Amino acid sequence: MAHQLTLLPGDGIGPEVTEATLQVIEAAGVDIDWDRHRVIGANAVERGRPALPSDIVDSIQERGTALKGPVTTPVGQGFTSVNVQLRQRLDLYSNVRPATSLEGLDTPFDDVDLIIFRENTEGLYSGIEYYDERLDIADSIARVTKRGAERIIRFCFEYAQAHGREHVTLAHKANILKKTSGLFLDIGRDLAAEYPDIKFEDSIIDNLCMQLVTNPENYDCIVSTNLFGDILSDLTAGLVGGLGVTPGANIGDELAVFEAVHGSAPDIAGQNVANPTAMTRTAAMMLQHIGEDEAAAAIEQSLFAMYRDGDTLTQDVGGDASTSEFADALSDRVASKVEA
Ligand code: NAD
């Protein structure tokens, strides 16, 4: 029976990398009945609809799992990020963003294998902001709740345990933000006692950034609050070849939305040059999530082989292939692997 999933191609490079990814999933032989929603973000607002139309939320709630392309958010004005709204409304509290070195890619490090676990629903993304026009003062509230901190930190430990990972680092700024980061750190220390087989340490965020760009091989699982986690995941993407190759997932207790770390990349949108690797790896994470482990492995192994051979790569990683040429080459590899 076909899997019933939701598809949000998004905007900018979203539709291009989504089409490439659908081609690869099809080559892997997975039968999916997609409920597609193209009207989202600015596209929806232009039609007089909310940036996040309710039929999208309904579809994901009904189907449980979605594959999502990036959606542009206006800077400093306009509608609230659709991406943040979706994570909050569906309570997708764990943002899982792996950064792994790809053999064959020329990057400053070749042995990075870490995962960022970012709290996805509160912190500075709570959306509690004020502007006092009388005094010209702007405030943002970085809300951390005990429940919110506990569930993301526990998710990180549970994931580490289930996947044979040995080391959790909690990133914070509790020396300055004694209440918010302090609460997150206290809860991390308490929970660590429940997982004695996993080495636990904490690190002040600024020091951690320096450590990551000098000795990234020392890190395994890193858990943090929303904004720190977001910044860390772009930083770690940069260690392994950039946003074009880095996948991601938003996971809650019931629902999951799979989306790459990258945004809509307006600078290259519509040019057939975007790298679909991140989205394709994101789809592989999704396939694992829905129990299609073989198809996920076929896609990952084919991708790794393509990078090892330095074959048909896109320009962001030093090649000259277009998005569609990359998709054709990867689909051929996946199809032959699945048939073998
Ligand atoms: P971005 O990730 O879109 O782009 C940053 C840089 O990385 C650009 O130079 C871009 O060309 C490059 N890049 C990104 N993805 C690539 C790919 N697949 N292949 C090749 N190069 C790639 O970040 P930005 O420019 O800060 O944001 C653009 C828009 O995307 C903003 O409106 C932002 O709010 C939105 N955004 C959305 C999401 C999401 O939907 N989850 C995430 C991040 C940013």
Tab-separated table of C-alpha atoms and ligand atoms in Angstrom:
chain	number	residue	atom	x	y	z
A	1	MET	CA	0.000	0.000	0.000
A	2	ALA	CA	1.259	3.477	-0.846
A	3	HIS	CA	2.492	5.671	2.038
A	4	GLN	CA	0.194	8.676	2.568
A	5	LEU	CA	2.478	11.698	3.058
A	6	THR	CA	2.293	15.481	2.741
A	7	LEU	CA	4.552	17.370	0.321
A	8	LEU	CA	5.398	21.073	0.637
A	9	PRO	CA	7.810	22.044	-2.168
A	10	GLY	CA	8.145	25.580	-0.710
A	11	ASP	CA	9.547	28.485	-2.745
A	12	GLY	CA	12.918	29.750	-4.065
A	13	ILE	CA	15.017	26.670	-4.835
A	14	GLY	CA	12.442	24.522	-2.996
A	15	PRO	CA	10.480	23.298	-6.038
A	16	GLU	CA	13.710	22.489	-7.952
A	17	VAL	CA	15.321	20.418	-5.193
A	18	THR	CA	11.958	18.811	-4.384
A	19	GLU	CA	11.450	17.640	-7.993
A	20	ALA	CA	14.987	16.212	-8.009
A	21	THR	CA	14.287	14.417	-4.731
A	22	LEU	CA	10.968	12.974	-5.905
A	23	GLN	CA	12.760	11.549	-8.942
A	24	VAL	CA	15.305	9.859	-6.642
A	25	ILE	CA	12.591	8.470	-4.299
A	26	GLU	CA	10.786	7.065	-7.307
A	27	ALA	CA	14.002	5.417	-8.511
A	28	ALA	CA	14.271	3.785	-5.083
A	29	GLY	CA	10.895	2.157	-5.763
A	30	VAL	CA	8.971	3.605	-2.806
A	31	ASP	CA	5.283	4.021	-3.447
A	32	ILE	CA	4.047	7.329	-2.007
A	33	ASP	CA	0.705	9.045	-2.408
A	34	TRP	CA	1.593	12.711	-1.894
A	35	ASP	CA	-0.836	15.377	-0.745
A	36	ARG	CA	0.899	18.366	-2.389
A	37	HIS	CA	0.545	21.940	-1.143
A	38	ARG	CA	2.197	24.618	-3.257
A	39	VAL	CA	0.430	27.635	-1.716
A	40	ILE	CA	2.440	28.684	1.329
A	41	GLY	CA	4.332	31.772	2.562
A	42	ALA	CA	4.360	34.836	0.273
A	43	ASN	CA	2.567	32.778	-2.320
A	44	ALA	CA	-0.376	32.295	0.067
A	45	VAL	CA	-0.363	35.898	1.336
A	46	GLU	CA	-0.615	37.197	-2.275
A	47	ARG	CA	-3.806	35.140	-2.620
A	48	GLY	CA	-5.256	36.698	0.562
A	49	ARG	CA	-4.675	33.554	2.629
A	50	PRO	CA	-2.668	33.123	5.857
A	51	ALA	CA	1.039	32.428	5.255
A	52	LEU	CA	0.471	28.974	6.707
A	53	PRO	CA	-2.902	27.848	5.313
A	54	SER	CA	-4.800	25.561	7.682
A	55	ASP	CA	-5.223	22.794	5.079
A	56	ILE	CA	-1.444	22.221	5.332
A	57	VAL	CA	-1.588	21.790	9.106
A	58	ASP	CA	-4.644	19.509	8.714
A	59	SER	CA	-2.901	17.383	6.096
A	60	ILE	CA	0.197	16.802	8.261
A	61	GLN	CA	-1.929	16.093	11.319
A	62	GLU	CA	-3.863	13.521	9.342
A	63	ARG	CA	-0.929	11.912	7.500
A	64	GLY	CA	1.700	12.211	10.239
A	65	THR	CA	4.752	12.865	8.065
A	66	ALA	CA	5.724	15.567	5.562
A	67	LEU	CA	8.623	16.378	3.264
A	68	LYS	CA	9.132	20.134	3.080
A	69	GLY	CA	11.180	22.492	0.922
A	70	PRO	CA	12.318	25.885	2.249
A	71	VAL	CA	9.963	28.853	2.527
A	72	THR	CA	11.156	32.484	2.335
A	73	THR	CA	10.531	34.705	5.378
A	74	PRO	CA	10.532	38.504	4.954
A	75	VAL	CA	13.346	40.103	6.989
A	76	GLY	CA	12.437	42.622	9.729
A	77	GLN	CA	8.764	42.902	8.693
A	78	GLY	CA	5.828	40.982	7.207
A	79	PHE	CA	4.449	37.610	8.195
A	80	THR	CA	5.849	35.367	10.932
A	81	SER	CA	8.071	32.588	9.582
A	82	VAL	CA	5.974	29.751	8.216
A	83	ASN	CA	8.755	27.379	9.239
A	84	VAL	CA	8.628	28.486	12.875
A	85	GLN	CA	4.795	28.479	12.849
A	86	LEU	CA	4.699	24.942	11.529
A	87	ARG	CA	7.142	23.652	14.155
A	88	GLN	CA	5.189	25.345	16.943
A	89	ARG	CA	1.682	24.414	15.768
A	90	LEU	CA	2.620	20.772	15.217
A	91	ASP	CA	4.776	20.691	18.366
A	92	LEU	CA	7.821	19.416	16.436
A	93	TYR	CA	10.162	20.050	19.333
A	94	SER	CA	13.287	18.252	18.112
A	95	ASN	CA	15.217	19.663	15.196
A	96	VAL	CA	17.782	17.011	14.241
A	97	ARG	CA	20.584	18.224	11.970
A	98	PRO	CA	23.452	15.817	11.223
A	99	ALA	CA	26.775	17.074	9.836
A	100	THR	CA	28.911	14.288	8.369
A	101	SER	CA	32.036	14.520	6.212
A	102	LEU	CA	31.479	13.253	2.677
A	103	GLU	CA	34.403	11.292	1.292
A	104	GLY	CA	35.584	12.932	-1.916
A	105	LEU	CA	34.574	16.465	-0.914
A	106	ASP	CA	37.460	18.827	-0.387
A	107	THR	CA	36.714	20.392	3.037
A	108	PRO	CA	39.022	21.473	5.879
A	109	PHE	CA	38.112	18.318	7.880
A	110	ASP	CA	37.414	14.769	6.757
A	111	ASP	CA	36.270	13.135	9.984
A	112	VAL	CA	33.256	15.142	11.131
A	113	ASP	CA	30.334	13.008	12.308
A	114	LEU	CA	28.105	14.932	14.666
A	115	ILE	CA	24.451	15.806	15.133
A	116	ILE	CA	22.907	19.034	16.371
A	117	PHE	CA	19.719	18.637	18.427
A	118	ARG	CA	18.032	22.013	18.489
A	119	GLU	CA	15.035	22.826	20.678
A	120	ASN	CA	12.495	23.833	18.067
A	121	THR	CA	9.499	25.514	19.726
A	122	GLU	CA	10.633	28.052	22.329
A	123	GLY	CA	13.726	30.121	23.303
A	124	LEU	CA	14.185	33.318	21.307
A	125	TYR	CA	11.846	31.901	18.653
A	126	SER	CA	8.875	32.013	21.056
A	127	GLY	CA	7.699	35.066	19.124
A	128	ILE	CA	7.273	37.183	22.257
A	129	GLU	CA	8.580	40.578	21.158
A	130	TYR	CA	7.687	44.138	22.131
A	131	TYR	CA	8.540	47.529	20.745
A	132	ASP	CA	7.968	50.500	23.015
A	133	GLU	CA	7.527	53.424	20.614
A	134	ARG	CA	7.687	55.980	23.418
A	135	LEU	CA	11.129	54.913	24.556
A	136	ASP	CA	12.366	53.306	21.295
A	137	ILE	CA	13.148	50.076	23.076
A	138	ALA	CA	12.713	46.585	21.607
A	139	ASP	CA	12.539	43.425	23.731
A	140	SER	CA	12.490	39.723	22.870
A	141	ILE	CA	11.677	37.036	25.412
A	142	ALA	CA	13.854	33.916	25.305
A	143	ARG	CA	11.408	31.594	27.026
A	144	VAL	CA	12.789	28.282	28.303
A	145	THR	CA	10.367	25.940	30.055
A	146	LYS	CA	11.259	22.942	32.186
A	147	ARG	CA	9.035	20.727	30.021
A	148	GLY	CA	10.525	22.095	26.775
A	149	ALA	CA	14.125	21.689	27.931
A	150	GLU	CA	13.506	18.229	29.368
A	151	ARG	CA	11.958	16.773	26.239
A	152	ILE	CA	14.641	17.939	23.777
A	153	ILE	CA	17.511	16.934	26.070
A	154	ARG	CA	15.903	13.543	26.714
A	155	PHE	CA	15.311	13.131	22.966
A	156	CYS	CA	19.036	13.733	22.419
A	157	PHE	CA	20.094	11.180	25.049
A	158	GLU	CA	17.579	8.599	23.794
A	159	TYR	CA	18.749	9.104	20.213
A	160	ALA	CA	22.389	8.763	21.286
A	161	GLN	CA	21.609	5.546	23.125
A	162	ALA	CA	19.580	4.055	20.269
A	163	HIS	CA	22.240	4.899	17.661
A	164	GLY	CA	25.355	3.838	19.570
A	165	ARG	CA	26.587	7.366	20.087
A	166	GLU	CA	28.682	7.976	23.155
A	167	HIS	CA	28.962	11.632	23.904
A	168	VAL	CA	26.494	14.492	24.495
A	169	THR	CA	27.559	18.129	24.713
A	170	LEU	CA	25.059	20.706	25.987
A	171	ALA	CA	25.685	24.174	24.535
A	172	HIS	CA	24.605	27.147	26.661
A	173	LYS	CA	25.430	30.653	27.869
A	174	ALA	CA	24.566	30.060	31.531
A	175	ASN	CA	27.401	32.292	32.726
A	176	ILE	CA	25.421	35.306	31.445
A	177	LEU	CA	21.857	34.039	30.873
A	178	LYS	CA	21.629	32.545	34.346
A	179	LYS	CA	17.872	31.908	34.305
A	180	THR	CA	17.162	30.655	30.766
A	181	SER	CA	20.440	28.950	29.829
A	182	GLY	CA	20.852	28.139	33.530
A	183	LEU	CA	17.579	26.168	33.589
A	184	PHE	CA	18.512	24.331	30.374
A	185	LEU	CA	21.896	23.388	31.848
A	186	ASP	CA	20.475	22.256	35.213
A	187	ILE	CA	17.993	19.975	33.463
A	188	GLY	CA	20.774	18.603	31.247
A	189	ARG	CA	22.898	17.752	34.272
A	190	ASP	CA	19.946	16.026	36.002
A	191	LEU	CA	19.059	13.960	32.938
A	192	ALA	CA	22.686	13.001	32.300
A	193	ALA	CA	22.612	11.032	35.558
A	194	GLU	CA	19.972	8.753	33.981
A	195	TYR	CA	22.350	7.883	31.104
A	196	PRO	CA	25.589	6.842	32.818
A	197	ASP	CA	26.929	5.121	29.663
A	198	ILE	CA	26.910	8.390	27.749
A	199	LYS	CA	29.657	10.894	28.411
A	200	PHE	CA	28.105	14.274	29.187
A	201	GLU	CA	29.721	17.674	29.195
A	202	ASP	CA	28.541	21.240	28.821
A	203	SER	CA	30.156	24.004	26.844
A	204	ILE	CA	29.676	27.762	26.717
A	205	ILE	CA	28.408	28.528	23.225
A	206	ASP	CA	31.161	30.937	22.125
A	207	ASN	CA	33.934	28.584	23.204
A	208	LEU	CA	32.099	25.695	21.545
A	209	CYS	CA	32.042	27.567	18.212
A	210	MET	CA	35.816	27.988	18.388
A	211	GLN	CA	36.278	24.305	19.320
A	212	LEU	CA	34.041	23.208	16.467
A	213	VAL	CA	36.011	25.078	13.805
A	214	THR	CA	39.310	23.716	15.140
A	215	ASN	CA	38.559	20.191	16.462
A	216	PRO	CA	35.108	19.109	15.219
A	217	GLU	CA	36.071	15.411	15.477
A	218	ASN	CA	35.798	15.753	19.277
A	219	TYR	CA	32.009	16.179	19.077
A	220	ASP	CA	29.209	13.664	18.691
A	221	CYS	CA	25.728	14.847	19.811
A	222	ILE	CA	25.227	18.524	20.654
A	223	VAL	CA	21.995	19.721	22.253
A	224	SER	CA	20.999	23.358	22.626
A	225	THR	CA	18.250	25.937	22.771
A	226	ASN	CA	16.574	27.215	19.610
A	227	LEU	CA	18.788	30.106	18.423
A	228	PHE	CA	22.113	28.565	19.460
A	229	GLY	CA	21.085	25.302	17.788
A	230	ASP	CA	20.152	27.112	14.585
A	231	ILE	CA	23.470	28.957	14.392
A	232	LEU	CA	25.478	25.856	15.334
A	233	SER	CA	23.836	23.810	12.598
A	234	ASP	CA	24.775	26.304	9.865
A	235	LEU	CA	28.299	26.406	11.303
A	236	THR	CA	28.615	22.619	11.286
A	237	ALA	CA	27.097	22.476	7.771
A	238	GLY	CA	30.000	24.700	6.728
A	239	LEU	CA	32.464	22.140	8.109
A	240	VAL	CA	31.233	19.375	5.802
A	241	GLY	CA	30.606	21.105	2.478
A	242	GLY	CA	27.893	23.650	3.152
A	243	LEU	CA	24.131	24.001	3.198
A	244	GLY	CA	23.757	22.173	-0.108
A	245	VAL	CA	24.661	18.847	1.518
A	246	THR	CA	23.188	19.072	5.033
A	247	PRO	CA	19.885	17.330	5.870
A	248	GLY	CA	17.472	17.842	8.755
A	249	ALA	CA	14.263	16.732	10.455
A	250	ASN	CA	11.679	18.278	12.768
A	251	ILE	CA	10.295	15.593	15.037
A	252	GLY	CA	7.571	15.612	17.691
A	253	ASP	CA	5.897	12.832	19.649
A	254	GLU	CA	3.344	12.132	16.916
A	255	LEU	CA	4.309	14.078	13.799
A	256	ALA	CA	7.435	14.729	11.745
A	257	VAL	CA	8.338	17.251	9.045
A	258	PHE	CA	11.546	16.566	7.160
A	259	GLU	CA	13.350	19.628	5.777
A	260	ALA	CA	16.974	20.418	4.953
A	261	VAL	CA	18.895	23.032	6.939
A	262	HIS	CA	19.117	25.419	3.988
A	263	GLY	CA	16.711	28.199	3.113
A	264	SER	CA	15.136	29.224	-0.186
A	265	ALA	CA	18.464	30.573	-1.593
A	266	PRO	CA	16.930	33.411	-3.638
A	267	ASP	CA	20.384	34.165	-5.097
A	268	ILE	CA	20.315	30.940	-7.153
A	269	ALA	CA	16.588	30.168	-7.398
A	270	GLY	CA	15.192	29.256	-10.822
A	271	GLN	CA	18.635	28.652	-12.358
A	272	ASN	CA	18.729	24.818	-12.135
A	273	VAL	CA	22.006	25.012	-10.163
A	274	ALA	CA	20.896	24.274	-6.575
A	275	ASN	CA	22.346	21.184	-4.947
A	276	PRO	CA	19.598	18.647	-4.170
A	277	THR	CA	21.897	16.562	-1.923
A	278	ALA	CA	20.578	18.100	1.320
A	279	MET	CA	16.961	17.509	0.350
A	280	THR	CA	17.712	14.002	-0.919
A	281	ARG	CA	19.463	13.085	2.341
A	282	THR	CA	16.527	14.619	4.195
A	283	ALA	CA	14.238	12.321	2.199
A	284	ALA	CA	16.442	9.363	3.173
A	285	MET	CA	15.933	10.317	6.844
A	286	MET	CA	12.188	10.438	6.161
A	287	LEU	CA	12.205	7.041	4.460
A	288	GLN	CA	13.951	5.546	7.497
A	289	HIS	CA	11.331	7.166	9.713
A	290	ILE	CA	8.498	5.468	7.777
A	291	GLY	CA	10.252	2.096	7.785
A	292	GLU	CA	11.668	2.131	4.223
A	293	ASP	CA	15.187	1.369	5.446
A	294	GLU	CA	16.393	-0.328	2.266
A	295	ALA	CA	15.363	2.538	0.025
A	296	ALA	CA	16.950	5.013	2.448
A	297	ALA	CA	20.212	3.035	2.432
A	298	ALA	CA	20.185	2.768	-1.380
A	299	ILE	CA	19.860	6.558	-1.666
A	300	GLU	CA	22.552	7.295	0.942
A	301	GLN	CA	25.032	4.771	-0.466
A	302	SER	CA	24.477	6.022	-4.028
A	303	LEU	CA	25.014	9.597	-2.881
A	304	PHE	CA	28.201	8.688	-1.033
A	305	ALA	CA	29.479	6.828	-4.113
A	306	MET	CA	28.714	9.839	-6.309
A	307	TYR	CA	30.738	12.115	-4.051
A	308	ARG	CA	33.580	9.567	-3.769
A	309	ASP	CA	33.764	9.395	-7.567
A	310	GLY	CA	33.485	13.196	-7.805
A	311	ASP	CA	30.845	12.547	-10.386
A	312	THR	CA	28.189	14.971	-11.679
A	313	LEU	CA	28.412	17.315	-8.664
A	314	THR	CA	26.839	20.779	-8.500
A	315	GLN	CA	28.768	24.049	-8.459
A	316	ASP	CA	28.484	24.753	-4.708
A	317	VAL	CA	30.706	21.706	-4.104
A	318	GLY	CA	33.124	22.324	-6.974
A	319	GLY	CA	31.347	20.590	-9.878
A	320	ASP	CA	29.522	21.951	-12.904
A	321	ALA	CA	26.413	19.770	-13.087
A	322	SER	CA	22.938	21.257	-13.008
A	323	THR	CA	20.271	20.262	-10.485
A	324	SER	CA	18.547	18.059	-13.055
A	325	GLU	CA	21.786	16.427	-14.255
A	326	PHE	CA	22.587	15.589	-10.631
A	327	ALA	CA	19.087	14.150	-10.140
A	328	ASP	CA	19.364	12.021	-13.323
A	329	ALA	CA	22.782	10.646	-12.332
A	330	LEU	CA	21.721	9.885	-8.763
A	331	SER	CA	18.435	8.287	-9.859
A	332	ASP	CA	20.327	5.998	-12.275
A	333	ARG	CA	22.658	4.908	-9.480
A	334	VAL	CA	19.782	4.356	-7.037
A	335	ALA	CA	17.750	2.385	-9.595
A	336	SER	CA	20.672	0.057	-10.368
A	337	LYS	CA	21.347	-0.457	-6.660
A	338	VAL	CA	17.709	-1.305	-5.963
A	339	GLU	CA	17.545	-3.711	-8.958
A	340	ALA	CA	20.846	-5.445	-8.043
B	1	NAD	P1	19.944	30.091	2.475
B	1	NAD	O1	20.169	28.779	3.138
B	1	NAD	O2	18.743	30.190	1.613
B	1	NAD	O3	21.230	30.464	1.586
B	1	NAD	C1	22.509	30.712	2.143
B	1	NAD	C2	23.579	30.457	1.056
B	1	NAD	O4	23.682	29.052	0.817
B	1	NAD	C3	23.228	31.104	-0.277
B	1	NAD	O5	24.404	31.576	-0.870
B	1	NAD	C4	22.658	29.969	-1.083
B	1	NAD	O6	22.836	30.094	-2.482
B	1	NAD	C5	23.441	28.762	-0.548
B	1	NAD	N1	22.622	27.540	-0.605
B	1	NAD	C6	21.603	27.201	0.211
B	1	NAD	N2	21.084	26.044	-0.164
B	1	NAD	C7	21.770	25.624	-1.252
B	1	NAD	C8	21.676	24.487	-2.092
B	1	NAD	N3	20.771	23.510	-1.897
B	1	NAD	N4	22.544	24.377	-3.132
B	1	NAD	C9	23.484	25.317	-3.336
B	1	NAD	N5	23.626	26.427	-2.554
B	1	NAD	C10	22.767	26.574	-1.532
B	1	NAD	O7	19.905	31.184	3.634
B	1	NAD	P2	19.455	32.706	3.582
B	1	NAD	O8	19.942	33.338	2.324
B	1	NAD	O9	19.859	33.245	4.883
B	1	NAD	O10	17.870	32.654	3.567
B	1	NAD	C11	17.071	32.823	2.393
B	1	NAD	C12	15.610	32.685	2.794
B	1	NAD	O11	15.336	31.358	3.250
B	1	NAD	C13	15.188	33.628	3.944
B	1	NAD	O12	13.919	34.132	3.638
B	1	NAD	C14	15.131	32.719	5.151
B	1	NAD	O13	14.213	33.159	6.105
B	1	NAD	C15	14.652	31.423	4.501
B	1	NAD	N6	15.000	30.228	5.270
B	1	NAD	C16	14.067	29.233	5.280
B	1	NAD	C17	14.361	28.046	5.932
B	1	NAD	C18	13.314	26.970	5.913
B	1	NAD	O14	12.389	27.032	5.119
B	1	NAD	N7	13.442	25.959	6.741
B	1	NAD	C19	15.603	27.862	6.556
B	1	NAD	C20	16.552	28.875	6.498
B	1	NAD	C21	16.234	30.070	5.840
